[in-house]
Short mmCIF file of C-alpha atoms and ligand atoms in Angstrom, two decimals:
data_model
loop_
_atom_site.label_atom_id
_atom_site.label_comp_id
_atom_site.label_asym_id
_atom_site.label_seq_id
_atom_site.Cartn_x
_atom_site.Cartn_y
_atom_site.Cartn_z
CA MET A 143 -79.43 13.58 4.02
CA ASP A 144 -80.85 17.79 3.38
CA ARG A 145 -81.96 18.68 0.27
CA SER A 146 -80.75 22.41 -1.34
CA PRO A 147 -84.00 24.24 -2.84
CA SER A 148 -82.91 22.56 -5.98
CA GLY A 149 -83.87 19.28 -4.77
CA ASN A 150 -80.48 18.26 -4.77
CA ARG A 151 -78.19 16.45 -1.44
CA SER A 152 -76.34 19.37 0.34
CA VAL A 153 -72.44 19.94 -0.48
CA SER A 154 -71.26 17.36 2.27
CA THR A 155 -68.29 18.65 4.57
CA LYS A 156 -66.90 15.50 5.72
CA THR A 157 -64.24 14.18 2.72
CA ILE A 158 -62.37 11.47 3.17
CA GLN A 159 -57.91 10.87 2.28
CA GLU A 160 -57.52 9.15 -0.70
CA PRO A 161 -54.35 7.91 -0.95
CA ALA A 162 -51.07 8.76 -3.17
CA ARG A 163 -50.38 6.27 -5.86
CA GLN A 164 -48.45 5.24 -8.91
CA ILE A 165 -50.93 5.70 -12.38
CA PRO A 166 -49.41 3.45 -15.03
CA LEU A 167 -48.87 5.84 -17.69
CA TYR A 168 -51.28 4.89 -20.67
CA GLY A 169 -49.01 6.88 -23.96
CA GLU A 170 -47.28 9.77 -24.81
CA TYR A 171 -48.93 11.46 -27.40
CA GLU A 172 -48.36 14.58 -29.10
CA VAL A 173 -52.36 15.94 -29.28
CA ALA A 174 -54.73 14.06 -26.96
CA VAL A 175 -58.50 15.06 -27.39
CA LEU A 176 -61.62 14.40 -24.83
CA GLY A 177 -64.59 13.32 -26.10
CA GLY A 178 -65.60 12.14 -29.34
CA GLY A 179 -69.11 14.31 -30.70
CA PRO A 180 -68.45 16.66 -33.39
CA ALA A 181 -65.78 19.12 -32.27
CA GLY A 182 -63.32 15.78 -30.75
CA ILE A 183 -64.35 13.85 -34.51
CA ALA A 184 -63.62 17.13 -36.45
CA ALA A 185 -59.96 18.03 -33.53
CA ALA A 186 -58.89 14.21 -33.54
CA VAL A 187 -58.64 13.83 -37.59
CA ALA A 188 -57.42 17.61 -38.23
CA ALA A 189 -54.63 16.95 -35.42
CA ALA A 190 -54.10 13.56 -37.17
CA ARG A 191 -53.75 14.42 -40.71
CA ALA A 192 -50.92 17.17 -40.02
CA GLY A 193 -49.03 14.20 -39.47
CA ARG A 194 -49.42 14.48 -35.43
CA ARG A 195 -49.82 11.28 -33.45
CA THR A 196 -53.45 11.89 -31.61
CA LEU A 197 -55.40 10.14 -29.36
CA LEU A 198 -59.19 10.97 -28.78
CA ILE A 199 -60.66 9.40 -25.86
CA GLU A 200 -64.61 8.82 -25.39
CA ARG A 201 -66.55 7.45 -22.27
CA TYR A 202 -68.66 5.47 -24.53
CA GLY A 203 -67.76 2.80 -26.25
CA PHE A 204 -69.13 4.48 -29.77
CA LEU A 205 -68.18 8.05 -31.25
CA GLY A 206 -70.78 11.07 -32.48
CA GLY A 207 -71.04 12.94 -28.70
CA MET A 208 -74.80 13.78 -27.95
CA GLY A 209 -75.22 12.97 -31.94
CA THR A 210 -75.05 9.59 -30.84
CA ALA A 211 -75.50 9.21 -27.18
CA ALA A 212 -78.17 11.18 -26.72
CA GLY A 213 -80.15 10.30 -30.07
CA VAL A 214 -79.66 13.68 -31.81
CA THR A 215 -79.80 11.96 -35.20
CA ASN A 216 -79.78 15.48 -37.03
CA PHE A 217 -76.97 18.03 -38.12
CA CYS A 218 -78.13 21.62 -37.22
CA GLY A 219 -75.49 24.32 -38.88
CA LEU A 220 -73.70 22.68 -41.45
CA HIS A 221 -76.68 25.55 -43.69
CA ALA A 222 -76.98 29.49 -43.80
CA ASN A 223 -79.61 31.22 -45.49
CA VAL A 224 -77.01 33.46 -47.06
CA TYR A 225 -79.60 36.56 -48.69
CA GLY A 226 -82.08 33.96 -49.24
CA ASN A 227 -80.17 31.93 -50.36
CA ALA A 228 -79.13 27.96 -48.60
CA HIS A 229 -75.97 26.86 -48.53
CA ARG A 230 -73.48 24.50 -47.31
CA VAL A 231 -71.52 26.83 -45.08
CA VAL A 232 -69.30 24.11 -43.33
CA GLN A 233 -67.00 22.00 -45.18
CA GLY A 234 -63.97 20.07 -44.74
CA ILE A 235 -63.67 17.39 -42.03
CA ALA A 236 -67.41 17.37 -41.95
CA SER A 237 -67.85 16.79 -45.32
CA ASP A 238 -65.74 14.01 -45.75
CA LEU A 239 -67.73 12.82 -42.42
CA LEU A 240 -71.07 13.00 -44.32
CA ALA A 241 -69.83 11.45 -47.52
CA ARG A 242 -69.15 8.36 -45.39
CA ILE A 243 -72.30 8.08 -43.73
CA ASP A 244 -74.17 8.18 -47.01
CA ARG A 245 -72.31 5.77 -48.76
CA LEU A 246 -73.75 3.77 -45.74
CA ASP A 247 -77.20 4.98 -46.85
CA GLY A 248 -77.35 6.72 -43.55
CA LEU A 249 -78.07 10.47 -44.50
CA ASN A 250 -81.85 11.99 -45.53
CA ALA A 251 -81.21 14.56 -47.70
CA PRO A 252 -81.63 18.14 -45.79
CA HIS A 253 -84.50 19.60 -45.14
CA LEU A 254 -86.42 22.93 -44.54
CA ILE A 255 -86.73 23.72 -40.70
CA LEU A 256 -89.76 26.82 -39.77
CA GLY A 257 -89.62 27.95 -43.86
CA LYS A 258 -85.91 29.51 -43.54
CA ILE A 259 -82.97 26.89 -43.00
CA PHE A 260 -81.29 23.23 -43.57
CA ALA A 261 -80.97 20.35 -41.54
CA GLN A 262 -80.16 17.32 -42.23
CA ALA A 263 -80.97 13.98 -40.74
CA TYR A 264 -78.76 10.50 -39.90
CA ASP A 265 -79.19 7.32 -38.98
CA THR A 266 -76.94 6.80 -35.30
CA ALA A 267 -75.82 3.42 -36.47
CA ALA A 268 -74.10 5.07 -39.78
CA TYR A 269 -72.76 7.72 -38.25
CA LYS A 270 -71.08 5.66 -35.58
CA ILE A 271 -69.68 3.40 -38.08
CA ALA A 272 -68.50 6.17 -40.82
CA ALA A 273 -66.99 8.03 -37.68
CA ASP A 274 -65.01 4.69 -36.78
CA ASP A 275 -63.85 4.59 -40.64
CA LEU A 276 -63.07 8.26 -40.77
CA LEU A 277 -60.69 8.15 -38.04
CA ALA A 278 -58.99 4.91 -38.82
CA SER A 279 -58.25 6.40 -42.05
CA TYR A 280 -56.65 9.18 -40.34
CA LYS A 281 -54.78 6.97 -37.87
CA VAL A 282 -56.26 8.22 -35.29
CA ASP A 283 -55.81 5.68 -31.68
CA ILE A 284 -59.18 5.84 -29.98
CA LEU A 285 -59.62 4.57 -26.30
CA PHE A 286 -63.23 4.30 -25.57
CA HIS A 287 -64.67 3.29 -22.36
CA ALA A 288 -62.21 5.56 -20.89
CA LEU A 289 -63.99 8.14 -18.12
CA ALA A 290 -61.46 11.26 -18.04
CA ALA A 291 -61.73 12.15 -14.17
CA GLY A 292 -58.85 14.80 -13.75
CA VAL A 293 -55.92 16.43 -14.51
CA VAL A 294 -52.15 16.53 -13.18
CA MET A 295 -50.80 20.01 -13.81
CA ASN A 296 -46.95 20.86 -14.76
CA GLY A 297 -46.86 23.92 -13.27
CA ASP A 298 -49.63 26.57 -12.24
CA ARG A 299 -50.19 26.57 -16.13
CA ARG A 300 -49.48 23.31 -17.98
CA VAL A 301 -51.51 19.93 -18.21
CA ASP A 302 -48.72 17.21 -17.70
CA ALA A 303 -51.45 14.48 -18.12
CA LEU A 304 -54.73 13.83 -17.90
CA MET A 305 -56.63 10.78 -15.46
CA VAL A 306 -58.67 8.56 -17.57
CA GLU A 307 -60.67 5.59 -15.21
CA THR A 308 -60.78 2.15 -17.57
CA LYS A 309 -62.19 -1.28 -16.64
CA ALA A 310 -58.01 -2.11 -16.04
CA GLY A 311 -57.73 1.09 -13.46
CA ARG A 312 -56.74 4.61 -13.72
CA ARG A 313 -54.28 5.61 -16.20
CA ALA A 314 -52.41 8.65 -17.44
CA VAL A 315 -52.33 9.96 -21.29
CA ARG A 316 -49.46 12.95 -21.42
CA ALA A 317 -50.06 14.53 -24.42
CA GLY A 318 -48.01 18.18 -25.83
CA VAL A 319 -51.35 19.71 -26.51
CA PHE A 320 -54.66 19.13 -25.21
CA ILE A 321 -57.87 19.78 -26.85
CA ASP A 322 -61.20 19.68 -24.81
CA CYS A 323 -64.10 18.67 -26.93
CA SER A 324 -66.06 17.03 -23.71
CA GLY A 325 -68.80 19.37 -23.97
CA ASP A 326 -68.95 20.17 -20.30
CA GLY A 327 -65.30 21.41 -20.50
CA ASP A 328 -63.77 18.88 -17.94
CA LEU A 329 -60.53 18.97 -18.91
CA ALA A 330 -60.15 22.73 -18.84
CA ALA A 331 -62.49 23.49 -15.48
CA TRP A 332 -59.92 20.81 -13.80
CA ALA A 333 -56.82 22.55 -15.53
CA GLY A 334 -58.84 25.60 -14.04
CA ALA A 335 -59.24 27.56 -16.59
CA PRO A 336 -61.95 30.00 -15.95
CA PHE A 337 -65.87 29.27 -17.16
CA GLU A 338 -69.88 30.03 -16.36
CA VAL A 339 -72.26 28.00 -16.49
CA GLY A 340 -75.92 29.15 -18.00
CA ASP A 341 -77.20 32.35 -17.97
CA ALA A 342 -77.20 35.43 -15.49
CA GLN A 343 -78.43 33.31 -13.16
CA GLY A 344 -76.56 30.48 -13.68
CA HIS A 345 -79.21 28.20 -15.39
CA PRO A 346 -78.39 26.42 -18.50
CA LEU A 347 -80.68 25.41 -21.50
CA TYR A 348 -83.16 23.16 -20.67
CA PRO A 349 -82.02 19.28 -21.49
CA SER A 350 -84.27 16.65 -23.95
CA MET A 351 -84.99 13.58 -24.02
CA MET A 352 -84.75 12.19 -27.73
CA PHE A 353 -86.66 8.94 -28.40
CA ARG A 354 -87.55 7.63 -31.98
CA LEU A 355 -90.70 6.02 -33.16
CA ASN A 356 -90.76 2.56 -35.16
CA GLY A 357 -93.92 1.14 -36.72
CA ILE A 358 -95.47 4.23 -38.38
CA ASP A 359 -98.16 4.21 -41.85
CA PRO A 360 -95.60 6.61 -43.97
CA ASP A 361 -98.59 7.00 -46.21
CA LYS A 362 -101.65 7.62 -43.16
CA ALA A 363 -98.31 9.92 -41.64
CA GLY A 364 -98.25 12.07 -44.49
CA ASP A 365 -96.73 15.55 -43.77
CA ALA A 366 -97.97 14.98 -39.23
CA TRP A 367 -94.95 16.94 -38.65
CA ARG A 368 -97.27 19.74 -39.68
CA THR A 369 -100.32 18.59 -38.39
CA ILE A 370 -99.22 17.59 -34.54
CA PRO A 371 -98.19 21.16 -33.08
CA GLN A 372 -101.87 22.09 -33.89
CA LEU A 373 -103.63 18.76 -32.22
CA MET A 374 -101.44 19.14 -29.42
CA GLU A 375 -103.07 22.80 -28.97
CA GLN A 376 -106.51 20.20 -29.31
CA ALA A 377 -105.48 17.88 -27.00
CA LEU A 378 -104.55 20.67 -24.82
CA ALA A 379 -107.79 22.66 -24.96
CA ALA A 380 -110.13 19.05 -24.24
CA GLY A 381 -107.39 18.82 -21.35
CA THR A 382 -106.43 15.01 -22.51
CA HIS A 383 -102.70 15.45 -22.72
CA SER A 384 -100.23 17.96 -21.22
CA PHE A 385 -97.01 19.06 -22.63
CA PRO A 386 -93.34 19.50 -21.32
CA ARG A 387 -92.87 22.49 -23.59
CA LYS A 388 -95.06 24.06 -26.58
CA SER A 389 -92.67 23.31 -29.75
CA ALA A 390 -92.10 19.75 -30.80
CA ILE A 391 -90.29 18.15 -33.61
CA VAL A 392 -91.37 14.70 -34.83
CA ARG A 393 -90.15 14.21 -38.16
CA PRO A 394 -89.24 10.64 -40.57
CA GLN A 395 -85.57 9.69 -40.63
CA ARG A 396 -85.12 7.97 -43.76
CA SER A 397 -87.12 5.48 -43.84
CA GLY A 398 -91.22 6.50 -43.28
CA ILE A 399 -91.97 4.02 -40.78
CA GLU A 400 -88.86 5.58 -37.99
CA TRP A 401 -89.55 8.88 -37.03
CA ARG A 402 -87.32 10.43 -34.48
CA VAL A 403 -89.17 12.58 -31.27
CA ASN A 404 -87.61 16.12 -30.38
CA PHE A 405 -90.71 17.05 -27.40
CA THR A 406 -89.27 16.76 -24.29
CA GLN A 407 -87.84 19.50 -21.82
CA VAL A 408 -86.56 17.96 -18.57
CA ALA A 409 -86.67 20.37 -15.38
CA ARG A 410 -85.14 20.21 -11.68
CA PRO A 411 -88.58 19.79 -9.04
CA ASP A 412 -87.33 23.71 -8.51
CA GLY A 413 -88.36 24.23 -12.40
CA HIS A 414 -85.03 25.35 -13.58
CA ALA A 415 -83.01 23.21 -16.06
CA VAL A 416 -81.20 20.49 -15.08
CA ASN A 417 -77.93 21.29 -14.48
CA GLY A 418 -75.58 17.97 -16.49
CA ILE A 419 -72.67 18.54 -13.90
CA GLU A 420 -74.67 18.25 -11.12
CA PRO A 421 -74.96 14.09 -10.35
CA ASP A 422 -77.97 13.99 -8.60
CA ASP A 423 -79.67 16.57 -11.45
CA LEU A 424 -78.39 13.92 -14.31
CA THR A 425 -80.10 10.97 -12.44
CA ARG A 426 -83.18 12.42 -11.90
CA GLY A 427 -83.27 13.98 -15.25
CA GLU A 428 -82.78 10.71 -16.45
CA ILE A 429 -85.55 8.67 -15.43
CA GLU A 430 -88.27 12.12 -15.53
CA GLY A 431 -87.04 12.34 -19.26
CA ARG A 432 -88.17 8.80 -19.75
CA ARG A 433 -90.78 9.81 -18.17
CA GLN A 434 -91.97 12.40 -20.66
CA ALA A 435 -90.92 10.04 -23.52
CA LEU A 436 -93.56 7.40 -22.51
CA ALA A 437 -96.33 10.38 -22.08
CA ALA A 438 -95.49 12.30 -25.43
CA HIS A 439 -95.59 8.76 -27.12
CA GLN A 440 -99.17 8.09 -25.58
CA PHE A 441 -100.36 11.40 -27.64
CA LEU A 442 -98.98 10.40 -30.75
CA ARG A 443 -100.60 7.06 -31.03
CA THR A 444 -103.81 9.54 -31.01
CA VAL A 445 -102.12 11.37 -34.30
CA PRO A 446 -103.24 9.44 -37.76
CA GLY A 447 -100.63 6.87 -39.06
CA PHE A 448 -99.01 6.70 -35.66
CA GLU A 449 -101.19 4.16 -33.75
CA LYS A 450 -99.22 0.60 -34.04
CA SER A 451 -96.02 2.80 -33.53
CA TYR A 452 -93.45 2.21 -30.56
CA ILE A 453 -90.44 3.58 -28.94
CA VAL A 454 -87.52 1.52 -30.77
CA ASP A 455 -84.89 3.57 -29.27
CA LEU A 456 -84.38 5.60 -25.82
CA PRO A 457 -80.90 6.69 -25.91
CA PRO A 458 -78.15 5.83 -23.80
CA GLN A 459 -78.40 9.52 -21.71
CA LEU A 460 -80.25 12.79 -21.36
CA GLY A 461 -79.44 15.25 -24.21
CA ILE A 462 -77.50 17.36 -22.22
CA ARG A 463 -77.20 21.33 -24.66
CA GLU A 464 -75.54 23.45 -22.16
CA THR A 465 -72.83 23.27 -19.10
CA ARG A 466 -69.29 24.55 -18.68
CA ARG A 467 -68.55 27.36 -21.12
CA ILE A 468 -64.84 28.04 -21.12
CA LYS A 469 -63.69 31.84 -21.41
CA GLY A 470 -61.45 32.36 -23.30
CA GLY A 471 -59.52 35.53 -25.47
CA TYR A 472 -63.20 35.88 -27.06
CA GLN A 473 -66.95 35.39 -25.87
CA LEU A 474 -69.33 35.04 -29.00
CA SER A 475 -72.05 36.38 -28.38
CA GLY A 476 -76.05 36.69 -29.48
CA GLU A 477 -75.21 40.06 -30.87
CA ASP A 478 -72.55 38.26 -33.14
CA VAL A 479 -75.04 35.65 -33.97
CA LEU A 480 -77.62 37.81 -35.22
CA GLY A 481 -74.90 40.52 -36.67
CA CYS A 482 -73.36 38.15 -38.60
CA ALA A 483 -70.36 39.14 -37.16
CA SER A 484 -66.76 39.23 -38.75
CA PHE A 485 -63.52 38.25 -37.26
CA GLY A 486 -59.78 38.93 -38.48
CA ASP A 487 -58.98 35.59 -36.77
CA SER A 488 -61.97 33.71 -38.22
CA VAL A 489 -61.38 29.95 -38.71
CA GLY A 490 -64.75 28.89 -39.25
CA VAL A 491 -69.05 29.40 -39.41
CA ASN A 492 -71.76 29.31 -37.69
CA GLY A 493 -75.14 29.30 -39.98
CA TRP A 494 -77.42 28.46 -37.01
CA PRO A 495 -80.05 30.93 -35.26
CA ILE A 496 -79.93 31.53 -31.85
CA GLU A 497 -82.36 28.82 -30.37
CA ALA A 498 -83.07 29.06 -26.66
CA HIS A 499 -84.85 26.23 -24.72
CA VAL A 500 -86.58 27.97 -22.13
CA ALA A 501 -89.29 27.60 -19.98
CA GLY A 502 -92.05 26.09 -21.43
CA ASP A 503 -90.82 26.48 -24.92
CA VAL A 504 -88.11 27.20 -27.75
CA VAL A 505 -87.42 30.07 -29.17
CA PHE A 506 -85.45 30.72 -32.13
CA THR A 507 -83.77 34.16 -33.55
CA PHE A 508 -82.45 34.55 -36.64
CA PRO A 509 -80.19 37.12 -38.29
CA PRO A 510 -82.32 39.22 -41.10
CA ILE A 511 -83.77 36.84 -43.92
CA PRO A 512 -83.18 38.03 -46.82
CA GLU A 513 -81.12 41.28 -46.10
CA SER A 514 -78.45 39.12 -44.10
CA ARG A 515 -75.68 36.36 -45.05
CA GLY A 516 -76.90 34.70 -42.14
CA TYR A 517 -73.82 33.46 -40.93
CA ASN A 518 -71.43 34.75 -37.97
CA GLU A 519 -67.67 33.63 -38.60
CA LEU A 520 -66.18 32.30 -35.78
CA PRO A 521 -62.80 33.70 -34.19
CA TYR A 522 -60.04 31.11 -33.12
CA ARG A 523 -59.55 33.04 -29.84
CA MET A 524 -63.00 31.45 -28.88
CA LEU A 525 -60.87 28.17 -28.51
CA VAL A 526 -58.20 29.16 -26.17
CA PRO A 527 -58.53 29.02 -22.73
CA GLU A 528 -57.62 31.46 -20.19
CA GLY A 529 -55.11 30.48 -17.87
CA VAL A 530 -53.85 26.96 -19.36
CA ASP A 531 -51.36 26.85 -22.23
CA ASN A 532 -51.21 23.65 -23.59
CA LEU A 533 -55.17 23.70 -23.98
CA LEU A 534 -57.47 24.34 -26.59
CA VAL A 535 -61.51 23.89 -25.82
CA ALA A 536 -63.94 23.27 -28.79
CA GLY A 537 -67.80 22.62 -28.89
CA ARG A 538 -69.96 23.15 -27.41
CA CYS A 539 -67.83 24.28 -24.25
CA ALA A 540 -66.14 27.02 -26.51
CA SER A 541 -65.50 30.50 -24.94
CA MET A 542 -69.28 31.80 -25.27
CA THR A 543 -72.01 33.61 -23.75
CA HIS A 544 -75.29 31.98 -23.08
CA GLU A 545 -76.92 33.46 -25.94
CA GLY A 546 -73.84 32.57 -28.64
CA GLN A 547 -73.74 29.56 -27.38
CA SER A 548 -77.20 29.08 -27.68
CA ALA A 549 -77.01 28.94 -31.87
CA ALA A 550 -73.09 27.41 -32.34
CA ARG A 551 -73.19 24.95 -30.02
CA VAL A 552 -74.97 22.67 -32.77
CA SER A 553 -73.08 20.25 -34.87
CA GLY A 554 -72.33 22.30 -37.59
CA ALA A 555 -70.14 25.00 -35.95
CA CYS A 556 -68.63 22.31 -33.58
CA PHE A 557 -67.20 20.39 -36.42
CA ALA A 558 -65.65 23.72 -37.64
CA MET A 559 -63.83 24.47 -34.35
CA GLY A 560 -62.78 21.22 -33.63
CA GLU A 561 -60.70 21.06 -37.27
CA ALA A 562 -59.57 24.56 -36.28
CA ALA A 563 -58.43 23.11 -33.31
CA GLY A 564 -56.52 20.26 -33.84
CA SER A 565 -55.12 21.96 -37.06
CA ALA A 566 -53.60 24.72 -34.53
CA ALA A 567 -52.49 22.25 -32.17
CA ALA A 568 -50.87 21.07 -34.90
CA LEU A 569 -49.00 24.01 -35.93
CA ALA A 570 -48.32 24.87 -32.31
CA LEU A 571 -46.12 21.78 -32.01
CA ALA A 572 -44.69 22.16 -35.74
CA GLY A 573 -43.47 26.15 -34.74
CA ASN A 574 -42.88 24.87 -31.11
CA ARG A 575 -45.02 27.68 -29.68
CA MET A 576 -48.24 27.74 -27.48
CA PRO A 577 -51.67 27.83 -29.01
CA ARG A 578 -52.15 31.00 -28.45
CA ASP A 579 -48.85 32.66 -29.83
CA ILE A 580 -49.35 30.09 -33.46
CA ALA A 581 -49.42 33.20 -36.55
CA VAL A 582 -53.68 32.87 -37.00
CA GLU A 583 -53.17 33.42 -40.68
CA LYS A 584 -51.21 30.17 -41.41
CA LEU A 585 -54.13 28.36 -39.47
CA GLN A 586 -56.12 30.24 -41.63
CA GLU A 587 -54.32 28.91 -44.68
CA THR A 588 -54.02 25.38 -43.72
CA LEU A 589 -57.90 25.22 -42.93
CA ARG A 590 -58.89 26.67 -46.16
CA GLN A 591 -56.11 24.16 -48.12
CA GLN A 592 -58.22 20.88 -46.65
CA GLY A 593 -61.57 22.40 -47.71
CA ALA A 594 -63.17 24.29 -45.26
CA PHE A 595 -65.23 27.41 -45.41
CA ILE A 596 -64.15 29.86 -42.75
CA GLY A 597 -65.58 32.86 -44.16
CA ARG A 598 -63.29 35.80 -44.87
CA ASP A 599 -62.32 36.95 -48.18
CA GLN A 600 -63.50 33.28 -49.22
CA ALA A 601 -66.48 32.78 -51.68
CA VAL A 602 -68.93 31.52 -49.93
CA PRO A 603 -69.72 27.61 -50.95
CA GLU A 604 -72.32 26.40 -53.17
CA GLY A 605 -75.13 23.96 -52.51
CA LEU A 606 -76.46 21.56 -50.12
C1 FAD B 987 -81.80 16.55 -27.23
C2 FAD B 987 -80.89 17.79 -28.00
C3 FAD B 987 -81.15 17.76 -29.23
C4 FAD B 987 -80.82 18.38 -29.99
N1 FAD B 987 -80.83 18.69 -31.58
C5 FAD B 987 -79.42 18.73 -32.32
C6 FAD B 987 -80.06 18.96 -33.26
O1 FAD B 987 -81.08 18.66 -33.79
N2 FAD B 987 -78.89 19.67 -34.89
C7 FAD B 987 -77.76 19.65 -34.42
O2 FAD B 987 -76.57 19.88 -34.79
N3 FAD B 987 -77.32 19.70 -32.83
C8 FAD B 987 -78.78 19.34 -32.33
N4 FAD B 987 -77.76 19.12 -30.65
C9 FAD B 987 -76.91 20.11 -30.33
C10 FAD B 987 -75.30 19.20 -30.72
O3 FAD B 987 -76.20 17.84 -30.65
C11 FAD B 987 -74.65 19.52 -29.33
O4 FAD B 987 -74.31 20.59 -29.14
C12 FAD B 987 -73.57 18.76 -30.33
O5 FAD B 987 -73.36 17.56 -30.25
C13 FAD B 987 -72.28 19.53 -29.52
O6 FAD B 987 -70.34 18.64 -29.75
P1 FAD B 987 -69.58 18.65 -28.57
O7 FAD B 987 -68.29 17.40 -29.71
O8 FAD B 987 -69.29 20.23 -28.61
O9 FAD B 987 -70.03 17.88 -27.86
P2 FAD B 987 -70.75 16.54 -27.91
O10 FAD B 987 -71.69 16.14 -28.65
O11 FAD B 987 -71.46 16.81 -26.34
O12 FAD B 987 -69.68 15.52 -26.96
C14 FAD B 987 -69.05 15.30 -25.85
C15 FAD B 987 -68.39 13.84 -26.34
O13 FAD B 987 -67.38 13.87 -24.87
C16 FAD B 987 -67.71 12.83 -24.03
N5 FAD B 987 -67.50 13.49 -22.56
C17 FAD B 987 -67.75 13.64 -21.80
N6 FAD B 987 -67.15 14.06 -20.73
C18 FAD B 987 -66.26 13.41 -20.98
C19 FAD B 987 -65.51 12.67 -19.83
N7 FAD B 987 -65.14 13.43 -19.12
N8 FAD B 987 -64.60 11.54 -20.35
C20 FAD B 987 -64.88 10.98 -21.54
N9 FAD B 987 -65.37 11.26 -22.40
C21 FAD B 987 -65.99 12.78 -21.78
C22 FAD B 987 -68.76 11.99 -24.51
O14 FAD B 987 -69.51 11.73 -23.91
C23 FAD B 987 -69.27 13.26 -25.56
O15 FAD B 987 -69.25 11.74 -26.24
C24 FAD B 987 -78.94 19.14 -29.92
C25 FAD B 987 -78.06 18.60 -28.41
C26 FAD B 987 -79.62 18.37 -27.78
C27 FAD B 987 -79.22 17.84 -26.11
#
């Protein structure tokens, strides 16, 4: 089999004919959400909260998306640095979920990143249980272990049904409004919505294989996250170890004996980022990610306090930061993030800076501190794809440029987008309109009443 310069199998021109068949209908819903990450959780809860019969479809047997399936274990983007002061700017459904995780003793106190902005770590088991509990309390139906695999259209612009592969065989899900929270824009792409992948050359942000270590001596390790970068430089200079990227994030979980490690960077043989929608890339990326995790641990065992540590968890999948970005009525840009842009149709905010995972490094670029308000608004048009009528897109595959996505892809903004998309779907159904035709002021009012912070003239929430 020939391989392309990236090392992938050449696209075969050979095809086989799949016989047409009758597909059992799994169910008919008012709202169907694809994907159970932060965007999908919030979208499903918001639609169900508004009284709509809602199904969430997820390929794994648990919720959380990259936050659990890729072992991220840390919420970014819940906070913003507003004129030099920290505020939690993502509220609403995210606050409800955080409270449930906290009740399970699964939430760290917020911690400062780069001396500029807060993030908040959590335990993945608590996240999974809290998310189950949240969806159950709003009576969202869930279909786990169901891989969406295609759509049947009703005309050019309307999705009739989503096809899902289950252990019982292929099933169809019908809905009035679909919300694509797959992170990869699978549903929207199959329905014919235009999309982009990666930078101007088509290369996405580099993925990472996260992992967690246990068996650390907390007293001896102390604030090792401060010293590890210097130890890496020394090891490089001494030639004892090499690293796939400069910036490593190694931080304690709630129990100081367990630390999370964000250390790896997974490339193709040609050096470009693994592409998370290429099957061969993903296969090699998983194996390379685990190889890098092992190598990283061999180095980390030289850090005081880490001598007896062991890899307690390699997550179910490689962590994918960026694949398809669906094109909608507006693409959030890097300038919008750095300029703290405002939009008349704002439905939430993003306070996370640009975090570019480029070859060999992670480059953060913040809006001016303390001169700026530190967050940009997220316009509703980001969620409304071109070309398809009964569809919304939320989360890391929403309408953004490569640079804009490098910031607003993190959990905080994804929760905000999801909550807005679920509420918008409910409003569209109530008014018998397409999502693109709803009254945005009504959506904004609904979100505010439900406790979300959407920017505009709202007072910035106090505290962390
Ligand atoms: C290594 C790494 C580290 C990161 N670190 C942080 C961090 O510290 N803090 C932070 O906030 N963010 C971090 N992020 C980013 C953040 O985790 C994601 O961008 C965020 O989870 C995106 O949310 P989402 O809901 O849009 O999509 P995702 O979290 O990707 O969720 C999509 C869901 O859809 C499901 N799905 C996809 N396709 C299908 C299909 N065809 N059929 C059925 N189900 C499907 C997936 O299984 C998944 O559960 C990190 C990301 C990576 C990869």
